[in-house]
Amino acid sequence: MNIKFVVVGKLKEKYFKQGIEEYAKRLSRFCKFSIVEVPDEKAPESMSQAEMDQVMAAEGERILSKIKDREYVYALAILGKERSSEEFAKELKDLTTYGHSDITFVIGGSLGLTPAVLQRANTQISFGRFTLPHQLMRLVLTEQVYRAFMINEGSPYHK
């Protein structure tokens, strides 16, 4: 199984990198895990809606260029479907059972994801209505993917 994150922007904070590296190491016994960073579009603090749409479109094109047709795609979106850790674990298990061995998670830039990226996604997932820094979301998502594997293994990690 291949798990890939396609994310906008570079991870700058060392402590986030260290946390993700730890979970990536743990994930290596379950899957091939990778993170693909696409450049974020430089944008001024205050923008018109047209400028925001332009920034999102550029980032969206970069994201879509990193996704292959066979990949099952989760887009992280505030309006996506919330799942419990157990539901998420079952979903990942079912995907692999039914032939989806390439699973991709997309985390957009600070302005979100374009309709084109959301349409390409097979499903949208939400971690609640909180707004979290994208760097922190990478760490949270990595941990939740690891937790899903541990749940499916029947490990006490989840308790």
mmCIF file of C-alpha atoms in Angstrom:
data_model
loop_
_atom_site.group_PDB
_atom_site.id
_atom_site.type_symbol
_atom_site.label_atom_id
_atom_site.label_comp_id
_atom_site.label_asym_id
_atom_site.label_seq_id
_atom_site.Cartn_x
_atom_site.Cartn_y
_atom_site.Cartn_z
ATOM 1 C CA MET A 1 0.000 0.000 0.000
ATOM 2 C CA ASN A 2 1.149 3.528 -0.813
ATOM 3 C CA ILE A 3 0.080 6.487 1.295
ATOM 4 C CA LYS A 4 0.984 9.896 -0.097
ATOM 5 C CA PHE A 5 0.331 13.397 1.150
ATOM 6 C CA VAL A 6 0.272 16.187 -1.448
ATOM 7 C CA VAL A 7 0.671 19.438 0.443
ATOM 8 C CA VAL A 8 1.084 23.105 -0.375
ATOM 9 C CA GLY A 9 4.163 24.792 1.033
ATOM 10 C CA LYS A 10 7.296 23.736 2.868
ATOM 11 C CA LEU A 11 7.404 22.525 6.443
ATOM 12 C CA LYS A 12 9.512 25.046 8.344
ATOM 13 C CA GLU A 13 9.154 24.198 12.023
ATOM 14 C CA LYS A 14 11.667 21.625 13.249
ATOM 15 C CA TYR A 15 9.325 20.216 15.895
ATOM 16 C CA PHE A 16 6.640 19.429 13.273
ATOM 17 C CA LYS A 17 9.270 17.781 11.059
ATOM 18 C CA GLN A 18 10.460 15.637 13.974
ATOM 19 C CA GLY A 19 6.923 14.520 14.832
ATOM 20 C CA ILE A 20 6.124 13.626 11.223
ATOM 21 C CA GLU A 21 9.439 11.783 10.854
ATOM 22 C CA GLU A 22 8.627 9.710 13.937
ATOM 23 C CA TYR A 23 5.193 8.674 12.617
ATOM 24 C CA ALA A 24 6.613 8.120 9.116
ATOM 25 C CA LYS A 25 9.139 5.712 10.625
ATOM 26 C CA ARG A 26 6.347 3.882 12.459
ATOM 27 C CA LEU A 27 4.240 3.774 9.279
ATOM 28 C CA SER A 28 7.050 2.133 7.310
ATOM 29 C CA ARG A 29 6.042 -1.298 8.597
ATOM 30 C CA PHE A 30 2.554 -0.891 7.117
ATOM 31 C CA CYS A 31 2.969 1.083 3.898
ATOM 32 C CA LYS A 32 5.198 3.134 1.660
ATOM 33 C CA PHE A 33 4.668 6.666 2.967
ATOM 34 C CA SER A 34 5.648 9.862 1.171
ATOM 35 C CA ILE A 35 4.996 13.578 1.312
ATOM 36 C CA VAL A 36 5.049 15.644 -1.879
ATOM 37 C CA GLU A 37 5.318 19.380 -1.327
ATOM 38 C CA VAL A 38 4.195 21.764 -4.044
ATOM 39 C CA PRO A 39 5.220 25.431 -3.858
ATOM 40 C CA ASP A 40 2.755 27.848 -2.384
ATOM 41 C CA GLU A 41 1.857 30.861 -4.457
ATOM 42 C CA LYS A 42 3.276 34.122 -3.161
ATOM 43 C CA ALA A 43 0.401 36.331 -2.123
ATOM 44 C CA PRO A 44 0.040 39.727 -0.455
ATOM 45 C CA GLU A 45 -1.735 40.007 2.908
ATOM 46 C CA SER A 46 -4.866 41.622 1.510
ATOM 47 C CA MET A 47 -6.206 40.357 -1.809
ATOM 48 C CA SER A 48 -9.316 40.747 -3.886
ATOM 49 C CA GLN A 49 -11.463 37.673 -4.486
ATOM 50 C CA ALA A 50 -10.095 37.482 -8.042
ATOM 51 C CA GLU A 51 -6.511 37.467 -6.715
ATOM 52 C CA MET A 52 -7.402 34.781 -4.156
ATOM 53 C CA ASP A 53 -8.990 32.673 -6.903
ATOM 54 C CA GLN A 54 -5.817 33.091 -8.989
ATOM 55 C CA VAL A 55 -3.589 31.948 -6.087
ATOM 56 C CA MET A 56 -5.827 28.939 -5.390
ATOM 57 C CA ALA A 57 -5.951 28.024 -9.105
ATOM 58 C CA ALA A 58 -2.142 28.028 -9.380
ATOM 59 C CA GLU A 59 -1.798 25.888 -6.247
ATOM 60 C CA GLY A 60 -4.614 23.627 -7.446
ATOM 61 C CA GLU A 61 -2.858 22.957 -10.762
ATOM 62 C CA ARG A 62 0.333 22.042 -8.911
ATOM 63 C CA ILE A 63 -1.605 19.673 -6.648
ATOM 64 C CA LEU A 64 -3.421 17.976 -9.523
ATOM 65 C CA SER A 65 -0.137 17.458 -11.399
ATOM 66 C CA LYS A 66 1.027 15.213 -8.527
ATOM 67 C CA ILE A 67 -2.042 12.940 -8.528
ATOM 68 C CA LYS A 68 -2.295 9.923 -10.821
ATOM 69 C CA ASP A 69 -5.580 8.561 -12.162
ATOM 70 C CA ARG A 70 -5.462 5.347 -10.106
ATOM 71 C CA GLU A 71 -5.032 7.130 -6.764
ATOM 72 C CA TYR A 72 -7.900 7.276 -4.292
ATOM 73 C CA VAL A 73 -7.913 10.874 -3.071
ATOM 74 C CA TYR A 74 -8.957 12.359 0.251
ATOM 75 C CA ALA A 75 -9.185 16.154 0.242
ATOM 76 C CA LEU A 76 -8.929 17.781 3.652
ATOM 77 C CA ALA A 77 -11.734 20.325 3.822
ATOM 78 C CA ILE A 78 -13.571 21.969 6.697
ATOM 79 C CA LEU A 79 -16.889 21.030 5.058
ATOM 80 C CA GLY A 80 -15.776 17.436 4.473
ATOM 81 C CA LYS A 81 -17.176 14.449 6.339
ATOM 82 C CA GLU A 82 -16.021 14.008 9.916
ATOM 83 C CA ARG A 83 -15.078 10.480 10.932
ATOM 84 C CA SER A 84 -14.085 8.827 14.163
ATOM 85 C CA SER A 85 -10.662 7.167 14.274
ATOM 86 C CA GLU A 86 -12.397 3.773 14.122
ATOM 87 C CA GLU A 87 -14.484 4.767 11.095
ATOM 88 C CA PHE A 88 -11.392 6.096 9.345
ATOM 89 C CA ALA A 89 -9.481 2.873 10.087
ATOM 90 C CA LYS A 90 -12.307 0.759 8.658
ATOM 91 C CA GLU A 91 -12.488 2.975 5.580
ATOM 92 C CA LEU A 92 -8.755 2.559 4.873
ATOM 93 C CA LYS A 93 -9.023 -1.188 5.419
ATOM 94 C CA ASP A 94 -12.027 -1.420 3.065
ATOM 95 C CA LEU A 95 -10.246 0.626 0.389
ATOM 96 C CA THR A 96 -7.330 -1.791 0.317
ATOM 97 C CA THR A 97 -9.705 -4.771 0.366
ATOM 98 C CA TYR A 98 -11.414 -3.421 -2.757
ATOM 99 C CA GLY A 99 -8.230 -2.760 -4.695
ATOM 100 C CA HIS A 100 -7.212 0.780 -3.791
ATOM 101 C CA SER A 101 -3.539 0.461 -2.911
ATOM 102 C CA ASP A 102 -2.587 4.068 -3.735
ATOM 103 C CA ILE A 103 -4.209 6.493 -1.305
ATOM 104 C CA THR A 104 -3.474 10.213 -1.451
ATOM 105 C CA PHE A 105 -4.368 12.941 1.019
ATOM 106 C CA VAL A 106 -4.406 16.568 -0.131
ATOM 107 C CA ILE A 107 -3.804 19.513 2.198
ATOM 108 C CA GLY A 108 -4.265 22.839 0.433
ATOM 109 C CA GLY A 109 -2.717 26.206 1.088
ATOM 110 C CA SER A 110 -3.944 28.897 3.438
ATOM 111 C CA LEU A 111 -6.827 29.790 1.104
ATOM 112 C CA GLY A 112 -8.051 26.215 0.734
ATOM 113 C CA LEU A 113 -8.635 23.989 -2.277
ATOM 114 C CA THR A 114 -10.065 24.843 -5.677
ATOM 115 C CA PRO A 115 -13.281 23.256 -6.937
ATOM 116 C CA ALA A 116 -11.133 21.302 -9.464
ATOM 117 C CA VAL A 117 -9.171 19.623 -6.659
ATOM 118 C CA LEU A 118 -12.327 18.951 -4.641
ATOM 119 C CA GLN A 119 -13.961 17.410 -7.734
ATOM 120 C CA ARG A 120 -10.930 15.162 -8.320
ATOM 121 C CA ALA A 121 -11.111 13.922 -4.739
ATOM 122 C CA ASN A 122 -12.972 10.689 -4.147
ATOM 123 C CA THR A 123 -14.011 11.976 -0.729
ATOM 124 C CA GLN A 124 -13.529 14.957 1.550
ATOM 125 C CA ILE A 125 -12.452 14.538 5.144
ATOM 126 C CA SER A 126 -12.727 17.037 7.960
ATOM 127 C CA PHE A 127 -11.015 17.086 11.327
ATOM 128 C CA GLY A 128 -13.683 19.422 12.663
ATOM 129 C CA ARG A 129 -14.527 23.049 12.149
ATOM 130 C CA PHE A 130 -11.370 24.350 13.783
ATOM 131 C CA THR A 131 -8.877 26.114 11.577
ATOM 132 C CA LEU A 132 -5.430 24.597 12.139
ATOM 133 C CA PRO A 133 -2.073 25.648 10.719
ATOM 134 C CA HIS A 134 -1.336 23.510 7.658
ATOM 135 C CA GLN A 135 1.967 22.370 9.170
ATOM 136 C CA LEU A 136 0.183 21.112 12.292
ATOM 137 C CA MET A 137 -2.462 19.429 10.137
ATOM 138 C CA ARG A 138 0.272 17.383 8.446
ATOM 139 C CA LEU A 139 1.373 16.072 11.829
ATOM 140 C CA VAL A 140 -2.201 15.358 12.977
ATOM 141 C CA LEU A 141 -3.012 13.554 9.708
ATOM 142 C CA THR A 142 0.173 11.476 9.852
ATOM 143 C CA GLU A 143 -0.673 10.398 13.391
ATOM 144 C CA GLN A 144 -4.256 9.529 12.430
ATOM 145 C CA VAL A 145 -3.108 7.390 9.488
ATOM 146 C CA TYR A 146 -0.737 5.582 11.854
ATOM 147 C CA ARG A 147 -3.549 5.206 14.410
ATOM 148 C CA ALA A 148 -5.788 3.688 11.705
ATOM 149 C CA PHE A 149 -3.198 0.995 10.986
ATOM 150 C CA MET A 150 -2.833 0.312 14.704
ATOM 151 C CA ILE A 151 -6.627 0.028 15.136
ATOM 152 C CA ASN A 152 -6.805 -2.397 12.217
ATOM 153 C CA GLU A 153 -4.034 -4.435 13.800
ATOM 154 C CA GLY A 154 -5.905 -4.595 17.108
ATOM 155 C CA SER A 155 -3.100 -2.776 18.909
ATOM 156 C CA PRO A 156 -3.630 -1.170 22.347
ATOM 157 C CA TYR A 157 -2.054 2.052 20.918
ATOM 158 C CA HIS A 158 -5.538 3.432 20.234
ATOM 159 C CA LYS A 159 -6.774 3.115 23.833
#
